[in-house]
Coordinates of C-alpha atoms in Angstrom, one line a residue:
M1 CA 21.1 -39.4 3.7
F2 CA 23.1 -36.9 2.4
K3 CA 22.2 -33.3 3.1
I4 CA 23.3 -30.5 2.1
S5 CA 23.8 -27.3 4.7
Y6 CA 23.3 -24.2 2.8
P7 CA 24.0 -20.8 4.4
A8 CA 21.6 -18.9 6.5
W9 CA 20.6 -16.2 3.8
Y10 CA 19.9 -19.2 1.1
H11 CA 17.1 -20.2 3.4
T12 CA 15.2 -16.2 2.6
P13 CA 12.4 -16.3 0.6
M14 CA 13.9 -13.9 -1.6
A15 CA 17.3 -16.3 -2.7
Q16 CA 14.4 -18.7 -3.0
V17 CA 12.2 -16.6 -5.5
F18 CA 15.4 -16.0 -7.5
M19 CA 16.6 -19.4 -7.5
V20 CA 12.7 -20.0 -9.4
G21 CA 13.8 -17.2 -11.7
I22 CA 16.7 -18.7 -12.6
V23 CA 15.0 -21.9 -13.3
C24 CA 11.9 -20.3 -15.5
F25 CA 15.1 -18.3 -17.1
C26 CA 16.6 -21.5 -18.1
T27 CA 13.7 -23.2 -19.2
V28 CA 10.6 -21.0 -20.2
G29 CA 12.8 -17.8 -21.2
M30 CA 14.7 -20.6 -23.4
F31 CA 11.9 -21.4 -25.2
S32 CA 10.9 -17.2 -25.8
A33 CA 14.1 -17.1 -27.1
I34 CA 13.6 -19.7 -29.8
S35 CA 10.4 -18.6 -30.2
Q36 CA 12.1 -15.1 -31.3
L37 CA 14.2 -16.3 -34.0
G38 CA 11.0 -17.1 -36.3
A39 CA 8.1 -19.6 -36.1
G40 CA 9.9 -21.5 -32.9
G41 CA 13.1 -21.4 -35.1
T42 CA 11.7 -23.7 -38.4
Q43 CA 10.4 -21.2 -40.6
D44 CA 6.9 -23.0 -40.8
I45 CA 4.8 -20.9 -39.7
A46 CA 1.4 -22.9 -40.4
L47 CA 3.5 -26.2 -38.4
S48 CA 4.5 -24.2 -35.3
D49 CA 0.9 -21.6 -35.0
I50 CA -0.6 -25.9 -35.4
S51 CA 1.9 -27.2 -32.3
N52 CA 1.3 -23.6 -30.4
S53 CA -2.8 -24.2 -30.3
V54 CA -2.1 -27.6 -29.4
L55 CA 0.3 -26.6 -26.4
Y56 CA -2.2 -23.8 -24.8
G57 CA -5.4 -25.9 -25.4
V58 CA -3.8 -28.8 -23.4
F59 CA -2.1 -25.8 -21.1
C60 CA -5.7 -24.8 -20.4
I61 CA -7.1 -27.9 -19.3
A62 CA -3.9 -29.2 -17.2
G63 CA -3.7 -25.7 -15.6
F64 CA -7.0 -26.9 -13.1
F65 CA -5.1 -29.8 -11.9
G66 CA -1.8 -28.1 -12.4
G67 CA -2.1 -26.8 -8.4
S68 CA -3.0 -29.8 -6.5
I69 CA -1.0 -31.9 -8.2
N70 CA 2.2 -29.4 -6.9
N71 CA 0.5 -29.8 -3.5
L72 CA 0.9 -33.6 -3.3
L73 CA 4.4 -33.9 -5.1
G74 CA 5.9 -31.1 -3.6
P75 CA 7.0 -27.9 -5.8
R76 CA 11.1 -29.3 -6.5
L77 CA 9.7 -32.6 -7.8
T78 CA 6.7 -30.3 -9.7
L79 CA 9.0 -27.8 -11.2
F80 CA 11.5 -30.7 -12.3
I81 CA 9.2 -32.2 -13.8
G82 CA 7.3 -29.3 -15.4
T83 CA 10.9 -28.5 -17.0
W84 CA 11.3 -31.4 -18.6
G85 CA 8.7 -30.5 -21.3
Y86 CA 10.6 -27.8 -22.7
I87 CA 13.2 -29.9 -23.2
L88 CA 11.1 -32.1 -25.3
Y89 CA 9.6 -29.2 -27.3
I90 CA 13.3 -28.2 -27.9
G91 CA 14.3 -31.9 -29.2
S92 CA 11.2 -32.1 -31.7
L93 CA 12.0 -28.9 -33.0
W94 CA 15.9 -30.1 -33.2
C95 CA 14.4 -33.4 -34.9
F96 CA 12.1 -31.6 -37.0
Q97 CA 15.2 -30.0 -38.3
T98 CA 17.1 -32.7 -39.0
Q99 CA 14.3 -35.3 -39.8
G100 CA 11.0 -33.6 -40.9
T101 CA 9.2 -35.1 -38.1
R102 CA 6.1 -32.9 -37.7
W103 CA 4.3 -35.2 -36.0
F104 CA 6.5 -35.3 -33.2
L105 CA 6.6 -31.5 -32.9
I106 CA 2.9 -31.3 -32.7
L107 CA 3.0 -34.1 -30.1
A108 CA 5.8 -32.4 -28.2
G109 CA 3.3 -29.5 -28.0
G110 CA 0.8 -31.1 -26.2
L111 CA 3.1 -32.5 -23.8
L112 CA 4.8 -29.4 -23.3
G113 CA 0.9 -27.7 -22.4
V114 CA 0.7 -30.3 -19.3
T115 CA 4.2 -29.9 -17.7
A116 CA 4.0 -26.0 -18.3
A117 CA 1.1 -26.0 -16.1
L118 CA 2.8 -28.3 -13.5
L119 CA 5.8 -25.6 -13.7
W120 CA 4.0 -22.2 -13.3
S121 CA 1.1 -24.0 -10.5
A122 CA 4.8 -24.8 -8.8
Q123 CA 6.8 -21.3 -9.7
G124 CA 3.0 -19.2 -8.5
S125 CA 3.0 -21.2 -5.2
I126 CA 6.4 -20.3 -4.3
M127 CA 6.9 -16.3 -5.3
M128 CA 3.5 -15.5 -3.6
S129 CA 3.8 -17.3 -0.4
Y130 CA 7.6 -17.4 0.5
P131 CA 8.2 -14.0 1.0
E132 CA 6.6 -11.7 3.6
E133 CA 3.3 -9.9 3.1
K134 CA 5.7 -6.7 2.6
D135 CA 7.8 -7.5 -0.3
K136 CA 5.3 -10.0 -2.3
G137 CA 5.5 -6.9 -5.0
R138 CA 9.6 -6.5 -5.3
A139 CA 9.2 -10.5 -5.4
I140 CA 7.1 -10.9 -8.2
G141 CA 9.2 -7.9 -9.8
M142 CA 12.4 -9.9 -9.5
F143 CA 11.1 -13.4 -11.2
W144 CA 9.5 -11.1 -13.8
G145 CA 12.7 -9.5 -14.5
I146 CA 15.0 -12.5 -14.7
F147 CA 12.3 -15.0 -16.6
Q148 CA 12.1 -12.2 -19.3
A149 CA 15.7 -11.8 -19.2
G150 CA 15.9 -15.2 -21.5
S151 CA 13.3 -13.5 -24.3
L152 CA 15.2 -10.5 -24.4
I153 CA 18.0 -12.3 -25.3
G154 CA 16.2 -13.8 -28.2
S155 CA 15.5 -11.2 -29.5
I156 CA 19.2 -9.7 -29.0
M157 CA 20.3 -13.3 -30.9
A158 CA 17.5 -12.4 -33.6
F159 CA 18.5 -8.7 -34.3
A160 CA 22.3 -9.8 -34.6
I161 CA 21.4 -13.0 -36.9
N162 CA 19.6 -10.3 -39.1
V163 CA 21.3 -7.4 -39.1
Q164 CA 24.8 -10.1 -40.4
N165 CA 22.9 -12.9 -43.0
G166 CA 19.9 -10.1 -43.8
G167 CA 17.4 -12.1 -42.4
L168 CA 16.6 -15.5 -40.3
D169 CA 17.7 -18.9 -41.8
A170 CA 16.3 -21.2 -39.7
V171 CA 18.3 -22.0 -36.7
K172 CA 21.2 -24.3 -36.8
T173 CA 21.0 -28.0 -34.3
T174 CA 24.3 -26.5 -32.3
T175 CA 21.9 -24.2 -31.5
Y176 CA 19.0 -26.4 -30.3
L177 CA 21.7 -28.5 -28.5
A178 CA 23.3 -25.4 -26.7
I179 CA 19.4 -24.8 -25.6
M180 CA 18.8 -28.2 -24.5
I181 CA 22.2 -28.0 -22.2
V182 CA 21.1 -24.7 -20.7
M183 CA 17.6 -26.1 -20.5
A184 CA 18.9 -29.2 -18.5
F185 CA 20.8 -27.2 -16.0
G186 CA 18.5 -25.4 -14.8
S187 CA 16.4 -28.4 -14.6
C188 CA 18.9 -29.2 -11.9
L189 CA 18.7 -26.8 -10.0
C190 CA 15.1 -27.4 -9.1
F191 CA 16.1 -30.2 -6.5
F192 CA 17.8 -26.9 -4.5
I193 CA 14.8 -24.9 -4.1
L194 CA 13.9 -25.2 -0.3
P195 CA 10.7 -26.6 0.5
P196 CA 8.2 -24.0 2.7
S197 CA 9.0 -25.2 6.1
E198 CA 12.8 -25.0 5.1
V199 CA 12.3 -21.0 4.3
R200 CA 13.3 -18.0 6.7
R201 CA 11.6 -14.7 7.2
S202 CA 13.2 -11.8 8.7
D203 CA 10.9 -11.4 11.4
G204 CA 11.6 -15.2 12.5
T205 CA 8.6 -17.4 10.9
R206 CA 8.0 -19.6 8.3
V207 CA 4.4 -20.5 7.3
E208 CA 2.6 -23.8 6.2
L209 CA -0.6 -24.5 7.2
H210 CA 0.4 -28.8 6.8
S211 CA 3.2 -30.8 5.9
T212 CA 1.1 -32.7 3.3
T213 CA -2.5 -33.3 1.5
T214 CA -4.1 -36.1 0.4
V215 CA -6.1 -36.6 -2.9
R216 CA -9.3 -36.2 -1.6
E217 CA -8.7 -33.0 0.2
E218 CA -7.0 -31.6 -3.3
V219 CA -10.4 -32.7 -5.5
S220 CA -12.0 -30.5 -2.8
G221 CA -9.8 -27.7 -2.8
F222 CA -9.7 -28.0 -6.8
L223 CA -13.7 -28.1 -7.3
S224 CA -14.2 -24.8 -4.2
L225 CA -12.3 -23.0 -6.9
F226 CA -15.7 -22.5 -9.2
K227 CA -17.2 -21.6 -5.6
N228 CA -14.6 -19.1 -4.5
K229 CA -15.7 -15.1 -5.2
Q230 CA -13.1 -13.9 -5.8
M231 CA -10.8 -15.9 -8.0
L232 CA -14.1 -15.7 -9.9
L233 CA -13.9 -11.8 -9.6
L234 CA -10.3 -12.5 -10.8
L235 CA -11.2 -15.0 -14.2
P236 CA -11.7 -11.9 -16.4
L237 CA -8.4 -10.2 -15.6
S238 CA -6.5 -13.7 -15.6
F239 CA -8.1 -14.4 -19.4
A240 CA -7.2 -11.1 -20.8
S241 CA -3.5 -11.2 -19.3
N242 CA -2.3 -13.1 -22.4
F243 CA -4.9 -12.3 -24.9
F244 CA -3.5 -9.1 -25.8
Y245 CA -0.5 -10.6 -26.9
T246 CA -1.5 -11.7 -29.8
Y247 CA -2.9 -8.6 -31.4
Q248 CA 0.2 -6.6 -30.4
G249 CA 2.2 -9.4 -32.2
A250 CA -0.3 -9.1 -35.0
I251 CA 0.6 -5.6 -36.0
A252 CA 4.1 -5.5 -35.2
F253 CA 3.9 -8.5 -37.9
K254 CA 2.2 -6.0 -40.2
L255 CA 4.2 -3.1 -39.5
L256 CA 8.0 -4.3 -39.2
D257 CA 10.4 -6.1 -41.3
P258 CA 12.2 -9.3 -39.5
S259 CA 15.2 -7.3 -38.4
T260 CA 13.0 -4.1 -36.9
R261 CA 10.8 -7.1 -35.4
A262 CA 13.8 -8.5 -33.4
L263 CA 14.7 -5.2 -32.4
N264 CA 11.0 -4.7 -31.0
G265 CA 12.1 -7.6 -29.1
I266 CA 14.7 -6.1 -27.6
I267 CA 12.4 -2.7 -26.8
T268 CA 9.1 -5.0 -25.4
G269 CA 11.8 -7.3 -23.7
V270 CA 13.1 -4.1 -21.5
A271 CA 9.4 -2.4 -21.4
S272 CA 8.0 -5.9 -19.4
I273 CA 11.2 -5.9 -17.3
C274 CA 10.9 -2.3 -16.1
G275 CA 7.0 -2.9 -16.3
A276 CA 7.4 -5.3 -13.3
Q277 CA 9.9 -3.5 -11.4
I278 CA 8.2 -0.4 -11.3
L279 CA 4.7 -1.8 -9.8
G280 CA 6.5 -4.4 -7.7
L281 CA 8.1 -1.3 -6.2
I282 CA 5.1 0.6 -5.6
L283 CA 2.9 -2.3 -4.3
D284 CA 5.7 -2.8 -1.8
I285 CA 5.5 0.8 -0.6
K286 CA 6.5 0.8 3.5
W287 CA 4.1 3.9 4.4
L288 CA 1.0 2.4 2.8
G289 CA -1.5 -0.3 4.1
R290 CA -1.8 -3.3 1.8
R291 CA -5.1 -2.2 0.7
Q292 CA -4.3 0.9 -0.3
R293 CA -0.9 -0.1 -1.8
G294 CA -3.2 -2.5 -3.9
F295 CA -5.7 0.4 -5.0
V296 CA -2.2 2.8 -5.9
G297 CA -1.3 0.2 -7.8
L298 CA -4.7 -0.7 -9.8
G299 CA -4.7 3.2 -10.4
V300 CA -1.1 3.0 -11.8
T301 CA -2.0 -0.1 -14.1
M302 CA -5.6 1.2 -15.2
T303 CA -4.5 4.7 -16.1
C304 CA -1.5 3.8 -18.1
A305 CA -3.9 1.1 -19.5
V306 CA -6.4 4.4 -20.7
V307 CA -3.9 6.1 -22.1
V308 CA -2.1 3.7 -24.1
W309 CA -5.4 1.9 -25.6
S310 CA -6.2 4.9 -26.5
L311 CA -3.4 6.3 -28.0
G312 CA -3.3 2.4 -30.0
I313 CA -7.1 3.5 -30.9
A314 CA -5.6 6.6 -32.5
Y315 CA -2.6 5.0 -34.2
Q316 CA -4.8 2.0 -35.3
V317 CA -7.2 4.2 -37.5
G318 CA -4.7 4.6 -39.9
F319 CA -4.4 1.3 -41.5
T320 CA -5.8 -1.6 -41.5
R321 CA -5.4 -5.6 -42.7
A322 CA -6.2 -5.0 -46.3
T323 CA -3.3 -2.5 -46.2
I324 CA 0.4 -3.0 -47.9
F325 CA 3.3 -2.1 -46.2
D326 CA 6.1 -2.1 -49.0
P327 CA 8.7 -2.1 -48.1
K328 CA 7.8 -2.6 -44.3
I329 CA 9.2 0.2 -41.5
N330 CA 13.1 -1.0 -41.1
Y331 CA 14.9 -0.2 -37.9
K332 CA 17.0 2.8 -39.8
D333 CA 14.1 4.7 -40.4
S334 CA 13.8 6.4 -37.1
S335 CA 11.4 8.7 -37.9
A336 CA 8.6 6.0 -39.2
L337 CA 9.5 3.4 -36.4
A338 CA 9.1 6.1 -33.5
K339 CA 5.6 5.5 -33.3
P340 CA 4.8 2.3 -33.7
A341 CA 8.0 1.2 -31.3
A342 CA 7.0 4.1 -28.3
L343 CA 3.0 2.2 -28.7
L344 CA 4.4 -0.6 -28.2
F345 CA 6.5 -0.5 -25.7
F346 CA 4.1 1.2 -23.4
Y347 CA 1.7 -1.6 -24.8
Y348 CA 4.4 -4.1 -22.8
I349 CA 5.0 -1.9 -19.9
N350 CA 1.2 -2.0 -19.1
D351 CA 1.5 -5.3 -19.6
A352 CA 3.7 -6.0 -17.2
F353 CA 1.7 -4.0 -14.8
V354 CA -1.5 -6.6 -15.4
Q355 CA 0.7 -9.7 -14.9
S356 CA 2.3 -8.1 -11.5
L357 CA -1.0 -6.7 -10.4
I358 CA -3.0 -10.1 -10.7
Y359 CA -0.1 -11.7 -8.9
W360 CA -0.1 -9.4 -6.2
T361 CA -3.6 -9.9 -5.6
M362 CA -3.8 -13.2 -5.6
G363 CA -0.6 -13.4 -3.0
S364 CA -2.5 -11.0 -0.8
L365 CA -5.5 -13.0 -0.7
T366 CA -4.0 -15.9 1.7
N367 CA 0.2 -16.8 2.3
D368 CA -1.1 -20.6 2.2
P369 CA 1.9 -22.3 -0.1
F370 CA -0.8 -25.2 -0.8
T371 CA -3.7 -22.5 -1.6
L372 CA -1.6 -20.2 -3.7
A373 CA -0.7 -23.3 -5.8
R374 CA -4.4 -23.9 -6.6
Y375 CA -4.7 -20.2 -7.0
A376 CA -1.5 -19.9 -9.8
G377 CA -2.7 -23.1 -11.7
F378 CA -6.4 -21.9 -12.3
Y379 CA -4.9 -18.5 -13.3
K380 CA -2.7 -19.6 -15.8
A381 CA -5.7 -22.4 -17.4
I382 CA -7.5 -18.7 -17.8
Q383 CA -5.1 -17.0 -19.0
S384 CA -3.9 -20.3 -21.8
G385 CA -7.5 -20.2 -22.9
G386 CA -7.2 -16.4 -23.7
A387 CA -4.2 -17.1 -25.6
A388 CA -5.6 -19.9 -27.4
I389 CA -9.3 -17.9 -28.0
A390 CA -7.4 -15.0 -29.1
F391 CA -5.0 -17.0 -32.0
G392 CA -8.3 -18.2 -33.3
V393 CA -10.0 -14.5 -33.9
D394 CA -6.7 -13.7 -35.4
A395 CA -6.4 -17.1 -37.6
V396 CA -9.7 -16.0 -39.1
A397 CA -8.7 -12.3 -40.1
T398 CA -10.6 -10.1 -37.8
P399 CA -9.6 -6.3 -38.4
Y400 CA -7.8 -5.1 -36.5
I401 CA -9.6 -2.2 -34.7
N402 CA -11.6 -4.7 -33.4
E403 CA -9.4 -6.6 -32.0
L404 CA -8.2 -3.6 -30.3
A405 CA -11.5 -2.4 -29.1
A406 CA -12.1 -6.1 -27.7
N407 CA -8.7 -5.9 -25.6
F408 CA -9.4 -2.4 -24.9
A409 CA -13.1 -3.3 -23.5
L410 CA -11.7 -6.5 -21.9
L411 CA -9.5 -4.8 -19.3
M412 CA -11.9 -2.1 -18.5
L413 CA -14.0 -4.7 -17.6
A414 CA -11.8 -6.6 -16.0
L415 CA -9.8 -3.9 -13.7
P416 CA -12.3 -2.9 -11.8
L417 CA -13.9 -6.5 -10.7
C418 CA -9.9 -6.9 -9.5
G419 CA -10.4 -3.5 -7.7
V420 CA -13.3 -5.0 -5.8
V421 CA -11.2 -8.1 -4.7
I422 CA -8.2 -5.6 -3.6
F423 CA -11.6 -4.0 -1.7
S424 CA -11.4 -7.8 0.3
I425 CA -8.1 -7.8 0.6
K426 CA -7.2 -7.5 4.9
E427 CA -4.0 -6.0 6.5
H428 CA -2.8 -9.2 7.0
S429 CA -4.1 -12.9 6.2
D430 CA -4.8 -15.4 8.2
V431 CA -2.5 -17.9 8.2
V432 CA -0.4 -20.4 10.5
A433 CA 3.0 -19.4 11.5
D434 CA 5.8 -21.5 13.1
V435 CA 8.4 -19.1 15.1
V436 CA 12.0 -19.7 14.7
E437 CA 13.8 -18.7 17.8
E438 CA 17.4 -19.2 15.9
Y439 CA 17.3 -18.1 12.2
G440 CA 18.0 -20.4 10.5
D441 CA 18.2 -23.7 13.0
E442 CA 15.8 -26.2 12.5
K443 CA 16.2 -28.1 15.9
K444 CA 15.5 -24.6 17.9
A445 CA 12.3 -24.4 15.8
S446 CA 9.0 -23.7 18.8
S447 CA 6.1 -25.9 18.3
E448 CA 4.2 -22.9 19.6
A449 CA 1.5 -21.7 16.4
V450 CA 0.6 -17.7 16.4
I451 CA -2.0 -17.0 14.6
V452 CA -1.5 -13.8 12.9
N453 CA -4.5 -11.5 13.1
Q454 CA -6.5 -10.8 10.3
I455 CA -7.6 -7.1 10.5

C-alpha cells in the first residue's frame, strides 16, 4: 500500500493542529465568509433564518453523538465527512441563486448540522489531545486564529463590495463555485492529518490509551457524559459560548449601515484572533502550575466580562428596539462609530476568551483523544442549543436590555462553575504514553507503557 513519508517536523502536535486549522479555514471559514455577505449570500433573510435554525437544531442533537462516531471512524475520515456538509450547503445556495430551490437550502442546512457535529468533534479531539500539556493554550490560540481568518476575509470582501457598489448584491454564482473549490481542497487535506499514534511530542511520547473502540464502549462513554460532574459544571459556559453572538449581531444590525457592518466584521474578526492569542499565551505561562494558569485565565476572562458587559449596559440604556436610527451609523462618521465599534471589539475579545478557556479546561481534564472527542461533541451540542435558543429569543423581539442582562447573568453564573472545574485539574493528567526512543522512528518505539503521575 502506498504510504507518504513525512518529515519529522510534520509529526509534531503543532503541525497537526495547524493542518486542522487550515481544513477549518477552507471549510468553516469560507462558510463564515459567505455568511458575512448578507443572509448567507441569498439576500433572503427569512429563508436564511429558517435554514440556520434547522442547522443549529440538528447540530445540537448530532453533537452528542459526534465524538463517538469520530472514535469509531477515526479523525481523518470523520473530518472528511464533516467537510462535505459545508460544500453541499454552498451548493444549495448556488442552486437557490440559479433555480430558486428553497427546500434544498433548508435540507442542506439540516445535513450540515449533522456533518458539522462530526467535524467539530474530530477537530476538538485533535486540538485538545495532540499537544503537550504545556502547549495546549498556544495550540488553541493558533487554531482559533487560522479558523477566524476565514470570517475576516469574508468581512473584507463584503466591505470592499459595499464601498465599490454602495451595497451588497446577491453573491455571484462564480463566487459560490470558487468557494466550493476552496472547500474541496480543504476536504482533501483531511487525509494528510496524522492519527494520534503517529504524532511525536517533544518529550518523545505519543499518547493513545487504545487504538480501537467498539459501539458498546462508545454508548457507555456517551452515557457517562451525563454523569460526569466536571462536564455538567461546564454546561452553562458551553451554553453561553454562542448565546451572546445573537445579541451582539442584533445591535450591530440595529446601529450600523451595511458598509459599516462589513467594517465591523473586520474589527470583530481581528478581536477574535487577538483574544485567542492573548488567553492562549496566559494559559501556557511556564512559571506557573497548570491549575494556577487556569485561575489566571479565568480571572482575566471574568474581569473582562464584568467590565465589557457593564459598559454594554451603560451603552444599551441609550436606545431600545423602538428607537429608529435614520440614517444608521456610517463608517465615515468616526465620532458616532467610535463607541459601538469599541464596544463590539471588546465583546469579541471576551468571546474569544470564553471559547479558549472552555477548550483549555476540557483539554486539561484528560489527554485521551477518545474521551476528548466525546467532550468536544458534548460541548458543541450544548453550544448549538444555546445558539438556537438565542435566535428564538431575538426573533420574538425581546428587549435588547433583557437580552443583555440574560447574557451577563449567564456568564456570571457559568464562569465561577468553570472555576470549580479548574480547581479539580491536576498538574498532569493520567494517561498511558508510549515512549519513542528515537524521534519520528516508528520501528524503534518501546513497548513499555509509562503512567504519568496524577498530582
